Coordinates of C-alpha atoms in Angstrom, one line a residue:
X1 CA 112.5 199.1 115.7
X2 CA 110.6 199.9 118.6
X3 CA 111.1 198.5 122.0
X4 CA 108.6 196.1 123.3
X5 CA 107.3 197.9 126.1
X6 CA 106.2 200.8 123.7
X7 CA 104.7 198.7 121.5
X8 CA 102.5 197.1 123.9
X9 CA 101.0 200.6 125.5
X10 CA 100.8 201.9 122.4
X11 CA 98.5 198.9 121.5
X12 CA 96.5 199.0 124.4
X13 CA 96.3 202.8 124.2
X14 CA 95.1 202.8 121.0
X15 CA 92.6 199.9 121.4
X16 CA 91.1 202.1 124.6
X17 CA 90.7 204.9 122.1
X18 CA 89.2 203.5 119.6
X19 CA 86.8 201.0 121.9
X20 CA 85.7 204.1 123.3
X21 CA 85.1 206.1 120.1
X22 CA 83.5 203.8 118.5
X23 CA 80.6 204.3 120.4
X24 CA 80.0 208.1 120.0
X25 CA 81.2 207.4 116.4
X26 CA 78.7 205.0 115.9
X27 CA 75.4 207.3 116.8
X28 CA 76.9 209.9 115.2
X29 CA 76.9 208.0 112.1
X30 CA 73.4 206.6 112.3
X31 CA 71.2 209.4 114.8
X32 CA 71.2 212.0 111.5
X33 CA 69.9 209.3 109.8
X34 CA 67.1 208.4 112.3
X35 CA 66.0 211.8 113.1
X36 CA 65.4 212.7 109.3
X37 CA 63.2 209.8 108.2
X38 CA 61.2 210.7 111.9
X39 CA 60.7 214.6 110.8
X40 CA 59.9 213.2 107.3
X41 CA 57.5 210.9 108.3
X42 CA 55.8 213.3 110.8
X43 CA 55.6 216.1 108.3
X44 CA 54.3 213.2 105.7
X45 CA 51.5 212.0 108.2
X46 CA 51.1 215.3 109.9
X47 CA 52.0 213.1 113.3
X48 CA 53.1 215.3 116.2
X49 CA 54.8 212.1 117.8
X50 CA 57.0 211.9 114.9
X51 CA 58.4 215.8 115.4
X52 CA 59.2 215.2 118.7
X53 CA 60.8 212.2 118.3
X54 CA 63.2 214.1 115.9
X55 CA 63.5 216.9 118.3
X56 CA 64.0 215.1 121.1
X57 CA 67.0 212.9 119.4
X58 CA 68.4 215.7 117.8
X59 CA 69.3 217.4 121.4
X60 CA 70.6 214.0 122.6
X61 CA 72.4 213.9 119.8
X62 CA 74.2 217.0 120.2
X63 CA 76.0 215.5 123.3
X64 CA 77.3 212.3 121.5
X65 CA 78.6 214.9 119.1
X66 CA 80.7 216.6 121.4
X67 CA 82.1 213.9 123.4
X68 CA 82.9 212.4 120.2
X69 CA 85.1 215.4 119.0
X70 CA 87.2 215.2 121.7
X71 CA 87.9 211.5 121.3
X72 CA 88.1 212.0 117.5
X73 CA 91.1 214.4 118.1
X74 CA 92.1 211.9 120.3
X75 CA 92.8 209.2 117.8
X76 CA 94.0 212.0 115.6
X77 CA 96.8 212.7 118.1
X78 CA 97.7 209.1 119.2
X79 CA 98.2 208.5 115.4
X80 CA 101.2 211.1 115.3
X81 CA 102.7 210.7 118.4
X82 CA 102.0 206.5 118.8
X83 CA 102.8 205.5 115.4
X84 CA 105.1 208.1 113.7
X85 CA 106.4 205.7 111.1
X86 CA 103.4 204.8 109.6
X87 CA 102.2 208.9 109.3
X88 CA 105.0 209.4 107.5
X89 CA 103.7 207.2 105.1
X90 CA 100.2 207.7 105.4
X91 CA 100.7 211.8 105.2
X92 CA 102.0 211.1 102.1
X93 CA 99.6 208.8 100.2
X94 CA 96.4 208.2 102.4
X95 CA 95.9 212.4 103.7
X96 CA 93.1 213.4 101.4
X97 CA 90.4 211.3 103.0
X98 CA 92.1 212.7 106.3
X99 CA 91.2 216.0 105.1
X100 CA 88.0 215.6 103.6
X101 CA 86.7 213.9 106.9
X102 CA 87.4 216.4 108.6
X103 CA 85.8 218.9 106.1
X104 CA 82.9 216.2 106.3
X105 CA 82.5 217.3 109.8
X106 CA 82.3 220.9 109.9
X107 CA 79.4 220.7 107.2
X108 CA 77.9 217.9 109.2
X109 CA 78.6 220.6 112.9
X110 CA 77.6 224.2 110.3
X111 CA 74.1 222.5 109.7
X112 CA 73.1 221.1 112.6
X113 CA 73.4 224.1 114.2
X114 CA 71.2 226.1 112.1
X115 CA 68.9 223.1 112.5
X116 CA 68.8 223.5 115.9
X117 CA 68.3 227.1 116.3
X118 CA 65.2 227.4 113.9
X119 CA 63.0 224.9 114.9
X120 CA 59.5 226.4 115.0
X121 CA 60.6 229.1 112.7
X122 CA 59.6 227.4 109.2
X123 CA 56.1 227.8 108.6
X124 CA 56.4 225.5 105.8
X125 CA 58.7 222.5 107.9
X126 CA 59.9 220.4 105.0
X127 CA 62.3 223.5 104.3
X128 CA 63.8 223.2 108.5
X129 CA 64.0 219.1 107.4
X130 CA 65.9 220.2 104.1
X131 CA 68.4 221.5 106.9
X132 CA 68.8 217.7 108.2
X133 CA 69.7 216.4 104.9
X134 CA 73.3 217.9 104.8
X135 CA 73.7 217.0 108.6
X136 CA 72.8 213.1 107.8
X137 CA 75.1 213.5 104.7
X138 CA 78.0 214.8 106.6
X139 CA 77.7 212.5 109.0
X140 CA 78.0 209.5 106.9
X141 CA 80.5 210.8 104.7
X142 CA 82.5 211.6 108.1
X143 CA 82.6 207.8 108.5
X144 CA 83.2 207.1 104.8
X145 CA 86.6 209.0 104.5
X146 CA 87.7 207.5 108.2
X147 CA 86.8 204.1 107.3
X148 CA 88.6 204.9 103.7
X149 CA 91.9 205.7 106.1
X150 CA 91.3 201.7 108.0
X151 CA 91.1 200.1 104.4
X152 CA 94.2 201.7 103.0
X153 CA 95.8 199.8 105.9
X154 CA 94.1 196.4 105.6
X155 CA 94.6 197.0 101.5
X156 CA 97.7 199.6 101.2
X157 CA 98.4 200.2 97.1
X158 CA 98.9 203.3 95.6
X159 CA 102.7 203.8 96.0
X160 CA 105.9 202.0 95.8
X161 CA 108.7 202.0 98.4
X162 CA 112.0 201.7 96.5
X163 CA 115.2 202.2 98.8
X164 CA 113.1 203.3 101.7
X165 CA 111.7 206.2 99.5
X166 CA 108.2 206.5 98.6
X167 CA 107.6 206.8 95.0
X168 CA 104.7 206.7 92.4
X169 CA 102.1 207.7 94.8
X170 CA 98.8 207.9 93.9
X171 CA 96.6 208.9 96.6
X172 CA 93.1 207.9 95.2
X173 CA 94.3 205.1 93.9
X174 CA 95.2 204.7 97.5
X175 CA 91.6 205.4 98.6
X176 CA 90.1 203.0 96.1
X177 CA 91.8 199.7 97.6
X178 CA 90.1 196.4 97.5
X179 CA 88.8 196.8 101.2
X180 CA 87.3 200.0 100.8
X181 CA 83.8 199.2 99.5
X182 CA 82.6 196.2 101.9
X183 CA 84.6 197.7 104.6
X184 CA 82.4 201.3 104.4
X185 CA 79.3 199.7 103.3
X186 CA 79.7 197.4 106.2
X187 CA 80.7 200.5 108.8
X188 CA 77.6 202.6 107.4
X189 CA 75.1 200.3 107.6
X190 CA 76.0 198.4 111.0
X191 CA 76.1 201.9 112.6
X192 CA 72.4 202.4 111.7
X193 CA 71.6 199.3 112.7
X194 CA 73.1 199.8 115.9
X195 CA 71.2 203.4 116.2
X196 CA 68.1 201.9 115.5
X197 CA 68.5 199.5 118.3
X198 CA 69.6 201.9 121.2
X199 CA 67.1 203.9 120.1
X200 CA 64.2 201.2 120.4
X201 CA 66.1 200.2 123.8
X202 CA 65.5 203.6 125.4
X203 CA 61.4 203.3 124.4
X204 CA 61.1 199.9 125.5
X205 CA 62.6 200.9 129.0
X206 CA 60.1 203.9 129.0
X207 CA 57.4 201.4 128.9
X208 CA 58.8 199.3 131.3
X209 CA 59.1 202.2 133.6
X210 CA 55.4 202.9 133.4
X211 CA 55.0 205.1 130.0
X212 CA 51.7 203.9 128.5
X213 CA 52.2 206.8 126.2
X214 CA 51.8 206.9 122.2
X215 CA 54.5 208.5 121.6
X216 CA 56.8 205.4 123.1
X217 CA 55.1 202.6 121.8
X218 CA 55.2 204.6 117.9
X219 CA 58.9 205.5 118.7
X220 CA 59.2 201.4 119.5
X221 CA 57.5 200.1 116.3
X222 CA 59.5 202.9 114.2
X223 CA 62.6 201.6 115.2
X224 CA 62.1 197.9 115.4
X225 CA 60.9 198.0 112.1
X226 CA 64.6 200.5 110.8
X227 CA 66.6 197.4 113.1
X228 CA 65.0 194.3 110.8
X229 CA 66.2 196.5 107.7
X230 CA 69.7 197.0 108.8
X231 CA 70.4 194.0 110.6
X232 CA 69.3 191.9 107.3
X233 CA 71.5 194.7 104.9
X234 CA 74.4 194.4 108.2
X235 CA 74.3 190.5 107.1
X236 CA 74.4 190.7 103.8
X237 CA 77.1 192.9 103.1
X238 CA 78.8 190.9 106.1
X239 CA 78.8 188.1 103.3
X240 CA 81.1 190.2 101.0
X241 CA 83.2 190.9 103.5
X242 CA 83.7 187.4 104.0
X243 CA 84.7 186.8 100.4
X244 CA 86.6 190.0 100.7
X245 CA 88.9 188.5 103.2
X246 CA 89.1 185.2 101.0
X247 CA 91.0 187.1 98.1
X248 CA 92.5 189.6 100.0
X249 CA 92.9 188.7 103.4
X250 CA 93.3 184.7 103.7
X251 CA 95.3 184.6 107.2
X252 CA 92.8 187.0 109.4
X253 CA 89.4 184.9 107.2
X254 CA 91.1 181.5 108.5
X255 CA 92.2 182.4 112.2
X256 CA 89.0 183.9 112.9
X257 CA 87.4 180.2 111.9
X258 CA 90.6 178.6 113.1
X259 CA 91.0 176.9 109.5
X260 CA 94.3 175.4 109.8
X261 CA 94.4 173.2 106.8
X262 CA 93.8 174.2 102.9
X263 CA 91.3 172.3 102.0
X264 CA 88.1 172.1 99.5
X265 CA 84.4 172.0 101.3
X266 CA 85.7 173.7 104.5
X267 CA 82.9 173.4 107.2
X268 CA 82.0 176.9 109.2
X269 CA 83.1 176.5 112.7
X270 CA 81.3 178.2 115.0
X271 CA 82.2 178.3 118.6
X272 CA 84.3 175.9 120.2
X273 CA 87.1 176.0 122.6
X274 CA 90.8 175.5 121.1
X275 CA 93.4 173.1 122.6
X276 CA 96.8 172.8 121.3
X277 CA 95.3 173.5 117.6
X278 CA 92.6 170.8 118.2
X279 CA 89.0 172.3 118.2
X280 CA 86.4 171.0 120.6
X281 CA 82.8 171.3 121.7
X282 CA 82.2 173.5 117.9
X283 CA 79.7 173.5 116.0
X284 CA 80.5 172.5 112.8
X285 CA 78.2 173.8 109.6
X286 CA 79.5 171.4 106.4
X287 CA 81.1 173.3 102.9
X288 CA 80.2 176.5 105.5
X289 CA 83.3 178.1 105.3
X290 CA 84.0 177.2 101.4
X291 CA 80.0 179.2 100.7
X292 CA 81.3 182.2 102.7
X293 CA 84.6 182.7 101.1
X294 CA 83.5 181.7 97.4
X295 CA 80.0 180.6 97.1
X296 CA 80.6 177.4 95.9
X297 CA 80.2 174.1 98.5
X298 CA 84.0 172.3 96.7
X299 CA 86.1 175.7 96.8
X300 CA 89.4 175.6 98.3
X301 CA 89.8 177.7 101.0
X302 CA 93.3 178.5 102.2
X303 CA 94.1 177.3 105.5
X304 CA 96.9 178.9 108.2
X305 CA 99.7 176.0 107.2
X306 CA 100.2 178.5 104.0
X307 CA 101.8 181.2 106.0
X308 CA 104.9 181.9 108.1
X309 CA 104.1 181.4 112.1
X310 CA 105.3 185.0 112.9
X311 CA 102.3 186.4 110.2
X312 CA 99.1 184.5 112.0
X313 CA 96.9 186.6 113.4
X314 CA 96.2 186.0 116.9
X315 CA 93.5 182.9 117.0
X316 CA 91.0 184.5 119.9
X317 CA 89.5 186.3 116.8
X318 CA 87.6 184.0 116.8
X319 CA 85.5 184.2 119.5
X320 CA 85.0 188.4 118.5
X321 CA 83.8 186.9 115.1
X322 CA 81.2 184.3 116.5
X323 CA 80.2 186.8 118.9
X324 CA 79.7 189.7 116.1
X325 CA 77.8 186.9 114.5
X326 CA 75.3 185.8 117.3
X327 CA 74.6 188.9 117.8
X328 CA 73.6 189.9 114.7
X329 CA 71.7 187.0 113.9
X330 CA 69.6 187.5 117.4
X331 CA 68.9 190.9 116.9
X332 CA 67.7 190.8 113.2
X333 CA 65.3 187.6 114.8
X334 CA 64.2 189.7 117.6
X335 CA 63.6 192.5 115.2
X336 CA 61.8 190.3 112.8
X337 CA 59.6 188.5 115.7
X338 CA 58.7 192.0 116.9
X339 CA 57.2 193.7 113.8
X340 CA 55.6 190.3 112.4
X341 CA 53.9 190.3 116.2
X342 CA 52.6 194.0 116.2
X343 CA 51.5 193.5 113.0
X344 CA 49.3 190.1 113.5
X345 CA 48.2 191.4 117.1
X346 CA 50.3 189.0 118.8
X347 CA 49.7 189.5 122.9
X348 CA 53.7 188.2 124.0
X349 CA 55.0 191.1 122.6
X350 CA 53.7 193.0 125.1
X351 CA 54.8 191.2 127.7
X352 CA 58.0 192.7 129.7
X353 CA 59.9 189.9 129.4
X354 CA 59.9 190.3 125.6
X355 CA 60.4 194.4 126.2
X356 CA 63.5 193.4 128.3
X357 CA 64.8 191.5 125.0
X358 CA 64.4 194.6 123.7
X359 CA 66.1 196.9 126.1
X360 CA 69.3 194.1 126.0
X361 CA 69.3 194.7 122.3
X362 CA 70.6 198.1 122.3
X363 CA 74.0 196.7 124.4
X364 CA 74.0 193.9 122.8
X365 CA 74.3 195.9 119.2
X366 CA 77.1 198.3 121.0
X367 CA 78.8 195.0 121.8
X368 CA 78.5 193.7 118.6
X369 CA 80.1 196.7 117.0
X370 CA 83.1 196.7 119.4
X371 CA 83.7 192.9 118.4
X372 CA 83.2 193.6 114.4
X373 CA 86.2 196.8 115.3
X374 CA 88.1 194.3 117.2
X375 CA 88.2 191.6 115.0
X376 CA 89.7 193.6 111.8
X377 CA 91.9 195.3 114.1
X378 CA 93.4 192.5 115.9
X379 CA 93.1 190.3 112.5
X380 CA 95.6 192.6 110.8
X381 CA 98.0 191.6 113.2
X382 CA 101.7 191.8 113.2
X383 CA 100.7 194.3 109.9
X384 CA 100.0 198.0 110.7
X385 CA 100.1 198.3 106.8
X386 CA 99.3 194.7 105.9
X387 CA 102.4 193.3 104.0
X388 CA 104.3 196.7 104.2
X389 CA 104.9 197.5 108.1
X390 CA 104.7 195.5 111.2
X391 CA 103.9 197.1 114.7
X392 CA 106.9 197.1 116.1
X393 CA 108.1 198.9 113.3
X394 CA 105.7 202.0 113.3
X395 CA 105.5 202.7 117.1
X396 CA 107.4 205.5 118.5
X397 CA 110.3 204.5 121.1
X398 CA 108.6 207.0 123.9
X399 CA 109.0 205.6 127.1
X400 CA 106.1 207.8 128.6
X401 CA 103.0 205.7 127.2
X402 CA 101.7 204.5 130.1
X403 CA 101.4 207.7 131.6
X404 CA 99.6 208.6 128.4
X405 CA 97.5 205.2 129.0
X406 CA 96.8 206.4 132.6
X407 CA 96.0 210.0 132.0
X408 CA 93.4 209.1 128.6
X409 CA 91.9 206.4 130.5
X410 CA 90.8 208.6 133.0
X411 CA 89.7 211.3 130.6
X412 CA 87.4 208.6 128.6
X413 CA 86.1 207.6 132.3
X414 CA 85.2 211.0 133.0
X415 CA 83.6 211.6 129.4
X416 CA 81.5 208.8 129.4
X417 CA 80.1 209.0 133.1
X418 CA 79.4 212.9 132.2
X419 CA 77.9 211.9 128.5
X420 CA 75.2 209.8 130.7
X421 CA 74.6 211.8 133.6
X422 CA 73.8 214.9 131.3
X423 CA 71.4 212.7 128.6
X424 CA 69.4 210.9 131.9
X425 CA 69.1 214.7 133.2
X426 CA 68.2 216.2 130.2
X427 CA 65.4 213.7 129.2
X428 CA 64.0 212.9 132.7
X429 CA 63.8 217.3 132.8
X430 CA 62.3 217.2 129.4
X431 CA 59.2 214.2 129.6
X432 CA 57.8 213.7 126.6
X433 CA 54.6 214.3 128.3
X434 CA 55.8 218.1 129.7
X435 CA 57.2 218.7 126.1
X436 CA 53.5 217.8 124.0
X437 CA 51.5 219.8 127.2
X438 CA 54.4 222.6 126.0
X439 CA 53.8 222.5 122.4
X440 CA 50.0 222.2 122.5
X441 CA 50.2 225.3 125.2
X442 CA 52.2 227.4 122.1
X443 CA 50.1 226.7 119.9
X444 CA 46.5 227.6 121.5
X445 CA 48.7 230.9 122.2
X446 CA 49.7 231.9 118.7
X447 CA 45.8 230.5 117.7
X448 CA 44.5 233.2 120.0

């Protein structure tokens, strides 16, 4: 068993990695996505603004690709050399979606490449946006073999451990664990929520700054209107991971609504402040908790008196679940108050105060992310693989982590300071105004 110390840097280590990852993870997830269905649309309405909006994502996106390489490999190191035990296991049971992530990736990195290279060099440009199909596929495949890997470890089955030997392994039973379909549908779709958001906060600060331009204001609507469908699908499917965790994971489900008694019509608590197990200041939403886990206002839900003290997660969950929550809920009402505005003509939407909402939104998704990650991370605690290993059992006995912690913490610092200072330059290089005076230059040239 590890010592203490280890175990803690290892923690925090791997929390830095993965807080920071998660962000480049994220738009690499749902950017593909966003550029397609802008090329499509342009091509579909013959819209010029639409083009460049795909063009001009794609080359951001080729950054947040990169940086998030490096902190991919990252996590793939830290894995080995943090938490040895548990690769032992999973290199024996959960590898494949290991492997086919990473083959995810090269087909994602092959075709992008070639999409980049030949743009203007398709006559006919639904065959360059056939390229972006493969890229967007790739992409969220990438994040559907990963997210495969978490759910193994929320939902480990697919082998037996009989005198400290693995037997009977199965490794695709191993991928199809109970967690694995909310916990990917859930991954997949907040991630293009979240793109849709940052996006729409970038052209809502362009107009702010001044841009009365066409191409902002259509970027802006686009958007908005891709953030009201993913936010309402990000809910929804947040449902069935609620009901997920009722069957499968009843501890983490009742410390992140500090449910401390099993009881029938459990109320939703919803913030709050917790003093010696007595919650105060809450809201408190009657049979809440018992809809969420099982749909029905008199179910039983199981409350943290059924388990030992040393298996409770740790109870700040949940404050990263009513944030996760907030959040989503103000965004999908901002989203919804947006398009239903622009669509009856309504003048306070053009207001800067309401384009500042806007412009929050795209943190306030990021945020909202980081505190979903958090929350099933933290939730699964003392369990690396939940009902298998603790912690402290998997972490290496290495009594050089925090230099490890030191030396990646600078590294992400450097990585994300560079990732912004190269977009800003790049974009404030590259107006969108320089770029259409560009293109419409080109093409009187190849008319004549």
């Amino acid at each position: 068993m590890a010592n203490q110390e280890a175990v803690l840097f290892s923690r925090i280590l791997t929390e830095l990695t993965l807080t920071f990852h998660i962000i480049y993870a994220t738009i690499g997830v749902g950017i593909p996505l966003m550029i397609m269905m802008a090329q499509w649309i342009g091509i579909k309405k013959q819209d010029e603004y639409y083009i460049l909006m795909a063009r001009r994502w794609a080359r951001g996106f080729v950054i947040t690709v990169a940086i998030g390489v490096v902190t991919g490999t990252a996590i793939g190191l830290q894995l080995s050399l943090l938490w040895p035990k548990f690769m032992e296991v999973a290199g024996n049971v959960i590898a494949l979606p290991l492997f086919m992530e990473t083959f995810a990736f090269f087909f994602e990195a092959i075709f992008l490449g070639i999409y980049l290279y030949t743009w203007d060099r398709f006559k006919n440009q639904k065959k360059h946006l056939l390229l972006l199909i493969p890229v967007a596929l790739g992409a969220s495949f990438s994040a559907i073999f990963i997210t495969i890997v978490n759910a193994f470890m929320n939902s480990p089955q697919g082998f037996n451990i009989v005198k400290g030997e693995l037997v009977n392994v199965s490794p695709v039973l191993a991928m199809f664990n109970p967690a694995m379909p909310t916990k990917v549908a859930h991954v997949l779709v907040s991630a293009y929520m979240t793109s849709a958001f940052l996006l729409a906060s970038i052209a809502a600060f362009r107009m702010l700054k001044g841009s009365q331009h066409v191409y902002h204001k259509k970027a802006l609507y686009f958007t908005m209107k891709l953030g009201l469908i993913f936010s309402i699908a990000t809910a929804i499917i947040g449902d069935f991971s609620g009901k997920y965790l009722a069957e499968y994971q009843p501890e983490k489900l009742a410390a992140a609504e500090w449910h401390f008694e099993t009881e029938k019509g459990a109320p939703l608590i919803m913030y709050g402040v917790l003093e010696n197990k007595e919650v105060k200041y809450a809201i408190k939403i009657p049979v809440g908790l018992s809809i969420l886990a099982h749909s029905a206002p008199n179910a039983e839900v199981i409350g943290l008196d059924r388990f030992p003290k040393d298996e409770i997660p740790p109870l700040y969950i949940h404050y990263m679940f009513d944030l996760m929550v907030t959040i989503g809920v103000w965004l999908s009402v901002l989203s919804f108050v947006y398009v239903i505005g622009t669509w009856k003509k309504l003048r306070f939407i053009l207001s800067k105060w309401f384009k500042w909402l806007i412009v929050l939104g795209g943190p306030l998704a990021v945020i909202g992310i980081e505190m979903g990650w958090w929350m099933t991370e933290v939730g699964r605690y003392p369990w690396i693989l939940r009902g298998i290993m603790r912690i402290n059992q998997a972490a290496t006995n290495s009594g050089h982590i925090d230099t490890m912690l030191l030396l990646f913490a600078g590294l992400y610092l450097i990585l994300g300071i560079g990732s912004v200072v190269v977009l800003s330059r790049m974009f404030r290089k590259n107006t969108v105004e320089q770029e259409l005076a560009d293109r419409a230059a080109m093409k009187a040239g190849v008319g004549k």
